[in-house]
């Protein structure tokens, strides 16, 4: 159990939130323990970004993107899905638990889902111990 | 307790300004936080030397010193936007803290050049240490020790010319002969047109009792050296300043060598005779 | 002259020292020997007749070390290492000589390196000779030997149950003050061991005139031939006990300026910000490594920058052998300079 | 010279004499008995030094990206090297028609780490018989069963035979058992997270960042590696845990779907760091998730390059 709120890095595809309210919420009202990294497409998320988050002490990484056939760039999400999913499995292989990386693929009618998913993710992470595997830069300076 | 050669001298930026119209060259003038450091610096400084500027969080980069000691208690550098450090240097403003290590290297052998005529040949942004040299020679206490002074300075276009005001005024001085050149013809340009080696051939400075100092991009240096040799300059009378990737600046980190010579410690100023004795490793 | 240290007393000796010294000695890491801290209770790994895989230069010039910590406001705080006096126990003659060579590079009159100095000044080297040298060793070729004493405070000779200790400095004498003198028979036995070992090492190449051969063959096609097989990894230089090149970098996340070992075998070593690289291919890089050791070192300090430890020979993944390379240069005719 | 070596020499000499290849990449004798040296033969009269045995540790395909596409290259290939060549062709690092492969069914490579760790550094010669390795010292000789000295990757090798060599010399070996090959990675995966992490840390901590694993790998041909990248810098430059772990994680992950399990990375490592437990996991996932095995032909794109809408059902809805 962690005694403070888990640190979550949210990689968000800038096209995946269809409702302006959701996007505004993400842009302005995210809780302080959730760090937003906005990307032009999930396909832009290099595995090094995820690793950087994990090494920086993220308790969880959430990736939100578009569903198949809805990608702004046609197939960015397909590539991302294969790579990032495999990367999460790979991190699990060396000790960073698989359920610390979560995907939400959002649909047109998924209004408000990002908030619910983040809340659920946070609740799940709170039940887990603090992420120490791979968190090599914890205690270092973070802005 | 030994002095730590890796520890930068604390400095502040006095002022900055762009040198070129395309904003690729920026000059920074730095002042010393501690006057004691300034005294030590200028006691050791000789034109032609360089410093390692240190931007914490980005790293270090070596730059030639572009001012003469008599100009005041500041140090001037001109940086071309190239890597991450110089990029940051371009973003810095007056009042920003910065670190500096130096002066490093040998500088120009001014003692050996006494009572000789000097031909100073520069190209592009490598003119900075030559600017320092020329300024140094202007000092009344120094000028009479040397003979005639010719300066040849070429840039790709007039916008890339550095220290414009000063150089403009040099055309009107009677104690030096100023030749300026651009690579391609320009409207309103009333000086030389052409590449520096060709301008050197055109000006044809006399090799009698003369020393030529060449600083510029490698390709310009290469052809200018052969042009000077063609004019009858002996290899011992031609000097050039080299640069390579450097880290420590004190001959320890090992990367800036040409054969057995470290550019940072044994250079950056070499005579053509010295260079000819070194392997081709540039 | 010499003293006797019974092997069974070694643990006790080390733990006595441990009260006032930090001790480093070869211990088993995975399946090879590695210098690690000890207080006498750990099992040492010095009886096997070869060297640690990772060179002990790292105890003086760590692979990564913090030079200074800085703040946002441009102030820097130097981080000169502070430690108890140290003993490096069980260093082999080639490595001890290498430390002595590094002194020439770092403890210079002008711009002496304070980090290296802080470590070196506080460290005593207790060496152990090699009774059975490896076939890849060539210390005798480069002015060292299996029982070379350069750089050490004391040299041990392994004689079955005892070590014969030859103290070489005042520090060495103090450290072994309480041990009895060796008998003449023991001295003779040690001498025999040393001479037997010496005979096992054949000269690997001729060093006389080698520098001139290398200098005059800077553009020789042989360099390309060697570079063809070279992978361009850093094994030969990182495991070399005398290679000292480093890189200075800022670790912005920790707000520290650090230095890391660097190697002339990497492309980035001499790559300039303008993307110009004076040593663009493996040919120039291989040449730089060999020339530095066997020519430039001589120019700088009149010493060969190699102690014949053989690590670059043993661990090169493509079997590039510096001895063979140098022999090929030696065989070149003097007059085909710059061919 | 063994029987195989003389057959190979004759074959290579023919290729070079007939000018069918510009360069033939193989091994030659080096002074150290443990490391025959990659050699680049251009004339048949250079073949006197030619050697081919179980100590030829390198994956010669690593040298292919150094040549321009038009260079006609000849190579002696084992199963893994053949697959590496195939995959390099898929990644357009060379043209298949410009590579001439002489295939040799592989008996498995003798791991120099195992030899040195067990028999010390004083060996002056290492010879091999069918099932035995003979280690000679200055004063004596020792024999050891070959099986005990084979490299781990070779012990679990599934495809020892060259798949698409232009000529094959020697008798084909039986294919390896895929289930047996997977037991190791399965056993590792069965450990709990903490144990897996502890192992990973222990291995990565020894790293000296010499990048021999990268340089030895046929698939690591990038001009600029992510660790050398200056702006932005992706990893710490130091040998701190952050830097070393990032290197091992990302190096391995960049091999996802591209690794031919040759084990050249592990054999090149001077610090005995195990690395194949990382790449084997990825290979295993590629097999189970995408039915992909790297290098089985020179056409099929690896899974990360071959995504399509068929993946639809893989998205958690």
Short mmCIF file of C-alpha atoms in Angstrom, two decimals, chain D:
data_model
loop_
_atom_site.label_atom_id
_atom_site.label_comp_id
_atom_site.label_asym_id
_atom_site.label_seq_id
_atom_site.Cartn_x
_atom_site.Cartn_y
_atom_site.Cartn_z
CA UNK D 1 42.86 -28.51 -41.76
CA UNK D 2 39.67 -30.43 -41.21
CA UNK D 3 37.72 -32.09 -43.96
CA UNK D 4 35.05 -29.41 -43.75
CA UNK D 5 37.64 -26.67 -43.89
CA UNK D 6 39.22 -28.04 -47.05
CA UNK D 7 35.83 -28.41 -48.74
CA UNK D 8 34.98 -24.84 -47.79
CA UNK D 9 38.34 -23.54 -48.92
CA UNK D 10 37.88 -25.14 -52.32
CA UNK D 11 34.40 -23.71 -52.65
CA UNK D 12 35.49 -20.21 -51.60
CA UNK D 13 38.52 -20.33 -53.86
CA UNK D 14 36.23 -21.13 -56.80
CA UNK D 15 33.93 -18.25 -55.99
CA UNK D 16 36.81 -15.81 -55.74
CA UNK D 17 38.60 -17.11 -58.81
CA UNK D 18 35.42 -17.00 -60.89
CA UNK D 19 34.85 -13.44 -59.61
CA UNK D 20 31.40 -14.40 -58.43
CA UNK D 21 31.89 -12.38 -55.27
CA UNK D 22 33.85 -9.22 -54.53
CA UNK D 23 34.64 -10.20 -50.99
CA UNK D 24 34.23 -13.38 -49.02
CA UNK D 25 33.58 -12.96 -45.30
CA UNK D 26 34.80 -15.84 -43.17
CA UNK D 27 37.25 -16.47 -40.36
CA UNK D 28 40.98 -16.67 -40.19
CA UNK D 29 43.31 -17.97 -37.55
CA UNK D 30 44.20 -15.48 -34.86
CA UNK D 31 46.86 -15.72 -32.22
CA UNK D 32 44.38 -16.23 -29.40
CA UNK D 33 42.98 -19.76 -29.65
CA UNK D 34 39.56 -18.61 -28.42
CA UNK D 35 38.82 -15.97 -31.01
CA UNK D 36 39.27 -16.71 -34.69
CA UNK D 37 39.21 -13.39 -36.48
CA UNK D 38 36.63 -12.33 -39.06
CA UNK D 39 38.47 -12.08 -42.33
CA UNK D 40 37.64 -10.54 -45.65
CA UNK D 41 39.10 -12.53 -48.49
CA UNK D 42 39.33 -10.98 -51.91
CA UNK D 43 41.82 -13.37 -53.54
CA UNK D 44 41.96 -17.12 -53.30
CA UNK D 45 45.65 -17.01 -52.37
CA UNK D 46 44.71 -15.41 -49.05
CA UNK D 47 42.87 -18.52 -47.93
CA UNK D 48 45.88 -20.08 -46.25
CA UNK D 49 44.76 -18.60 -42.93
CA UNK D 50 41.16 -19.71 -43.36
CA UNK D 51 39.69 -21.43 -40.37
CA UNK D 52 36.25 -22.69 -39.54
CA UNK D 53 35.47 -24.28 -36.20
CA UNK D 54 33.20 -24.11 -33.20
CA UNK D 55 35.10 -21.18 -31.75
CA UNK D 56 34.14 -18.83 -34.58
CA UNK D 57 32.03 -16.77 -32.24
CA UNK D 58 30.88 -13.85 -34.32
CA UNK D 59 27.78 -13.55 -36.40
CA UNK D 60 29.35 -12.56 -39.68
CA UNK D 61 26.12 -11.03 -40.90
CA UNK D 62 27.03 -8.09 -38.65
CA UNK D 63 29.55 -7.03 -41.29
CA UNK D 64 27.05 -6.92 -44.16
CA UNK D 65 25.58 -3.44 -43.49
CA UNK D 66 29.10 -2.02 -43.84
CA UNK D 67 29.04 -2.74 -47.56
CA UNK D 68 27.19 -0.87 -50.27
CA UNK D 69 24.14 -2.69 -51.67
CA UNK D 70 25.96 -3.38 -54.90
CA UNK D 71 28.84 -5.26 -53.26
CA UNK D 72 28.72 -8.96 -54.02
CA UNK D 73 29.42 -10.67 -50.74
CA UNK D 74 30.15 -14.29 -50.06
CA UNK D 75 29.74 -15.77 -46.63
CA UNK D 76 29.95 -19.01 -44.73
CA UNK D 77 26.68 -19.23 -42.85
CA UNK D 78 25.29 -21.33 -40.06
CA UNK D 79 21.58 -21.46 -39.35
CA UNK D 80 21.49 -18.27 -37.32
CA UNK D 81 23.68 -16.35 -39.72
CA UNK D 82 21.50 -17.42 -42.61
CA UNK D 83 18.45 -16.12 -40.77
CA UNK D 84 20.26 -12.88 -39.93
CA UNK D 85 21.09 -12.39 -43.60
CA UNK D 86 17.46 -13.05 -44.49
CA UNK D 87 16.28 -10.45 -42.08
CA UNK D 88 18.86 -7.91 -43.22
CA UNK D 89 17.46 -8.43 -46.70
CA UNK D 90 13.95 -7.79 -45.34
CA UNK D 91 15.25 -4.56 -43.82
CA UNK D 92 16.89 -3.68 -47.14
CA UNK D 93 20.41 -3.67 -45.75
CA UNK D 94 21.57 -5.70 -48.69
CA UNK D 95 20.25 -7.25 -51.84
CA UNK D 96 19.71 -11.01 -51.67
CA UNK D 97 21.04 -11.54 -55.18
CA UNK D 98 24.32 -9.95 -54.13
CA UNK D 99 24.92 -12.35 -51.29
CA UNK D 100 26.29 -15.80 -51.91
CA UNK D 101 25.88 -18.04 -48.90
CA UNK D 102 27.77 -21.26 -48.35
CA UNK D 103 25.73 -23.00 -45.71
CA UNK D 104 27.14 -25.23 -43.02
CA UNK D 105 24.86 -27.13 -40.66
CA UNK D 106 25.96 -26.01 -37.22
CA UNK D 107 27.23 -28.22 -34.42
CA UNK D 108 26.85 -25.40 -31.95
CA UNK D 109 29.40 -22.87 -30.82
CA UNK D 110 31.79 -23.38 -27.96
CA UNK D 111 31.37 -20.47 -25.58
CA UNK D 112 34.67 -18.84 -24.68
CA UNK D 113 33.20 -17.62 -21.40
CA UNK D 114 32.51 -21.18 -20.36
CA UNK D 115 35.96 -22.27 -21.43
CA UNK D 116 37.77 -19.47 -19.62
CA UNK D 117 35.65 -19.61 -16.51
CA UNK D 118 36.21 -23.31 -16.20
CA UNK D 119 39.74 -23.81 -17.48
CA UNK D 120 41.42 -20.49 -16.80
CA UNK D 121 43.24 -18.14 -19.09
CA UNK D 122 46.37 -20.21 -19.52
CA UNK D 123 45.11 -22.28 -22.45
CA UNK D 124 47.45 -22.23 -25.40
CA UNK D 125 45.34 -24.21 -27.82
CA UNK D 126 41.81 -25.49 -28.12
CA UNK D 127 40.94 -28.29 -30.52
CA UNK D 128 37.76 -30.16 -31.12
CA UNK D 129 36.67 -33.64 -31.97
CA UNK D 130 33.12 -34.79 -32.61
CA UNK D 131 31.91 -34.74 -29.03
CA UNK D 132 34.93 -33.49 -27.21
CA UNK D 133 36.94 -30.34 -26.75
CA UNK D 134 40.66 -30.67 -26.09
CA UNK D 135 42.26 -27.87 -24.10
CA UNK D 136 46.04 -27.67 -24.19
CA UNK D 137 48.16 -25.95 -21.62
CA UNK D 138 51.90 -25.48 -21.63
CA UNK D 139 52.36 -28.77 -19.83
CA UNK D 140 49.19 -30.80 -20.18
CA UNK D 141 45.97 -31.42 -22.07
CA UNK D 142 42.41 -31.69 -20.77
CA UNK D 143 39.35 -33.08 -22.49
CA UNK D 144 35.80 -31.95 -21.85
CA UNK D 145 32.48 -32.96 -23.38
CA UNK D 146 31.43 -30.51 -26.06
CA UNK D 147 27.87 -30.35 -24.81
CA UNK D 148 28.98 -28.77 -21.54
CA UNK D 149 30.80 -25.98 -23.28
CA UNK D 150 28.27 -25.01 -25.92
CA UNK D 151 26.88 -21.54 -25.77
CA UNK D 152 23.41 -21.29 -24.19
CA UNK D 153 21.90 -19.99 -27.41
CA UNK D 154 23.25 -23.00 -29.26
CA UNK D 155 21.90 -25.40 -26.65
CA UNK D 156 18.41 -24.16 -27.38
CA UNK D 157 18.94 -23.67 -31.11
CA UNK D 158 15.93 -24.74 -33.17
CA UNK D 159 17.24 -24.15 -36.67
CA UNK D 160 20.89 -25.20 -36.87
CA UNK D 161 20.67 -25.73 -40.63
CA UNK D 162 21.01 -22.95 -43.17
CA UNK D 163 17.59 -22.29 -44.66
CA UNK D 164 18.35 -20.61 -47.92
CA UNK D 165 22.04 -21.07 -48.59
CA UNK D 166 23.16 -21.14 -52.19
CA UNK D 167 25.32 -24.16 -51.48
CA UNK D 168 25.24 -26.36 -48.42
CA UNK D 169 28.23 -28.36 -47.32
CA UNK D 170 27.95 -31.12 -44.78
CA UNK D 171 25.14 -33.24 -43.50
CA UNK D 172 21.97 -31.58 -42.29
CA UNK D 173 21.37 -31.69 -38.57
CA UNK D 174 18.02 -32.55 -37.03
CA UNK D 175 15.96 -29.51 -36.14
CA UNK D 176 15.96 -28.52 -32.47
CA UNK D 177 13.00 -29.06 -30.22
CA UNK D 178 10.99 -25.82 -29.93
CA UNK D 179 9.45 -26.74 -26.60
CA UNK D 180 12.83 -27.54 -25.13
CA UNK D 181 14.10 -24.25 -26.48
CA UNK D 182 11.41 -22.39 -24.63
CA UNK D 183 11.79 -24.04 -21.25
CA UNK D 184 14.40 -21.55 -20.11
CA UNK D 185 12.47 -18.41 -20.86
CA UNK D 186 9.30 -20.05 -19.55
CA UNK D 187 11.05 -20.88 -16.30
CA UNK D 188 12.26 -17.31 -15.99
CA UNK D 189 8.80 -15.93 -16.70
CA UNK D 190 7.41 -18.19 -14.00
CA UNK D 191 9.47 -16.43 -11.34
CA UNK D 192 7.76 -13.63 -9.46
CA UNK D 193 8.33 -10.00 -10.39
CA UNK D 194 10.79 -9.34 -7.60
CA UNK D 195 12.95 -12.31 -8.53
CA UNK D 196 12.94 -11.39 -12.20
CA UNK D 197 13.82 -7.85 -11.34
CA UNK D 198 16.63 -8.92 -9.01
CA UNK D 199 18.13 -11.02 -11.78
CA UNK D 200 17.86 -8.20 -14.29
CA UNK D 201 19.54 -5.82 -11.89
CA UNK D 202 22.32 -8.21 -11.09
CA UNK D 203 23.09 -8.70 -14.75
CA UNK D 204 22.76 -5.07 -15.83
CA UNK D 205 24.85 -3.80 -12.95
CA UNK D 206 28.02 -5.36 -14.34
CA UNK D 207 27.68 -3.48 -17.60
CA UNK D 208 30.62 -1.30 -18.55
CA UNK D 209 28.83 0.24 -21.53
CA UNK D 210 31.44 -0.86 -24.03
CA UNK D 211 28.59 -1.59 -26.46
CA UNK D 212 30.20 -4.78 -27.70
CA UNK D 213 26.73 -6.37 -27.64
CA UNK D 214 25.54 -3.69 -30.01
CA UNK D 215 28.48 -3.88 -32.35
CA UNK D 216 28.40 -7.67 -32.48
CA UNK D 217 24.71 -7.77 -33.36
CA UNK D 218 23.83 -7.97 -37.06
CA UNK D 219 20.62 -6.03 -36.43
CA UNK D 220 22.30 -3.12 -34.61
CA UNK D 221 23.37 -1.27 -37.71
CA UNK D 222 21.91 2.19 -36.92
CA UNK D 223 24.31 4.99 -37.75
CA UNK D 224 23.35 6.75 -34.56
CA UNK D 225 22.32 4.67 -31.58
CA UNK D 226 19.86 6.09 -29.09
CA UNK D 227 22.53 6.17 -26.38
CA UNK D 228 24.77 8.31 -28.57
CA UNK D 229 22.03 10.75 -29.34
CA UNK D 230 22.86 14.13 -27.85
CA UNK D 231 19.77 16.30 -28.24
CA UNK D 232 17.63 15.14 -26.55
CA UNK D 233 19.64 12.71 -24.51
CA UNK D 234 17.58 9.61 -23.90
CA UNK D 235 19.56 7.97 -21.15
CA UNK D 236 22.07 8.85 -18.54
CA UNK D 237 25.60 8.91 -19.84
CA UNK D 238 27.06 7.33 -16.72
CA UNK D 239 27.30 3.75 -15.51
CA UNK D 240 24.63 4.58 -12.95
CA UNK D 241 21.80 2.06 -12.57
CA UNK D 242 19.51 4.32 -14.60
CA UNK D 243 21.88 4.43 -17.53
CA UNK D 244 22.79 0.78 -17.57
CA UNK D 245 19.27 -0.54 -17.16
CA UNK D 246 17.94 1.77 -19.82
CA UNK D 247 20.61 0.51 -22.16
CA UNK D 248 19.78 -3.14 -21.56
CA UNK D 249 16.04 -2.63 -21.78
CA UNK D 250 16.03 -0.58 -24.93
CA UNK D 251 18.78 -2.49 -26.70
CA UNK D 252 16.84 -5.68 -26.23
CA UNK D 253 13.50 -4.14 -27.10
CA UNK D 254 14.85 -2.76 -30.35
CA UNK D 255 15.43 -6.40 -31.27
CA UNK D 256 11.77 -7.32 -30.88
CA UNK D 257 10.89 -9.36 -33.92
CA UNK D 258 14.37 -8.88 -35.31
CA UNK D 259 16.45 -11.18 -33.16
CA UNK D 260 17.65 -14.43 -34.72
CA UNK D 261 18.79 -15.87 -31.36
CA UNK D 262 22.39 -16.21 -32.43
CA UNK D 263 23.69 -15.07 -29.04
CA UNK D 264 26.50 -13.01 -30.54
CA UNK D 265 25.71 -10.20 -28.09
CA UNK D 266 26.27 -12.44 -25.10
CA UNK D 267 29.42 -13.96 -26.51
CA UNK D 268 30.90 -10.52 -27.18
CA UNK D 269 30.28 -9.30 -23.64
CA UNK D 270 33.50 -9.02 -21.64
CA UNK D 271 31.61 -9.04 -18.34
CA UNK D 272 29.65 -12.29 -18.85
CA UNK D 273 26.33 -10.47 -18.82
CA UNK D 274 23.37 -12.62 -19.80
CA UNK D 275 21.22 -10.93 -22.39
CA UNK D 276 19.38 -13.59 -24.29
CA UNK D 277 16.82 -14.02 -21.50
CA UNK D 278 15.55 -10.62 -22.67
CA UNK D 279 15.54 -11.22 -26.39
CA UNK D 280 14.21 -14.77 -26.01
CA UNK D 281 11.19 -13.39 -24.20
CA UNK D 282 10.52 -11.05 -27.10
CA UNK D 283 11.04 -13.83 -29.62
CA UNK D 284 8.65 -16.00 -27.68
CA UNK D 285 6.01 -13.25 -27.63
CA UNK D 286 6.45 -12.68 -31.35
CA UNK D 287 5.86 -16.39 -31.90
CA UNK D 288 2.77 -16.63 -29.74
CA UNK D 289 1.17 -13.28 -30.57
CA UNK D 290 2.02 -12.91 -34.23
CA UNK D 291 3.24 -16.37 -35.32
CA UNK D 292 6.44 -14.70 -36.42
CA UNK D 293 9.93 -16.07 -36.33
CA UNK D 294 12.66 -13.79 -37.51
CA UNK D 295 14.67 -14.62 -40.60
CA UNK D 296 12.70 -17.67 -41.77
CA UNK D 297 12.42 -16.02 -45.17
CA UNK D 298 13.62 -12.81 -46.74
CA UNK D 299 10.19 -11.29 -47.41
CA UNK D 300 8.07 -11.22 -44.24
CA UNK D 301 8.10 -7.95 -42.38
CA UNK D 302 8.55 -8.15 -38.60
CA UNK D 303 5.37 -7.61 -36.52
CA UNK D 304 6.18 -4.02 -35.55
CA UNK D 305 6.47 -3.06 -39.19
CA UNK D 306 3.53 -5.13 -40.39
CA UNK D 307 0.57 -3.90 -38.35
CA UNK D 308 -2.79 -3.75 -40.04
CA UNK D 309 -6.47 -3.57 -39.28
CA UNK D 310 -6.56 -7.28 -38.49
CA UNK D 311 -5.26 -6.16 -35.13
CA UNK D 312 -8.66 -4.66 -34.38
CA UNK D 313 -9.61 -7.38 -31.96
CA UNK D 314 -6.44 -6.84 -29.98
CA UNK D 315 -7.66 -3.50 -28.69
CA UNK D 316 -9.29 -3.85 -25.31
CA UNK D 317 -12.63 -2.25 -25.66
#
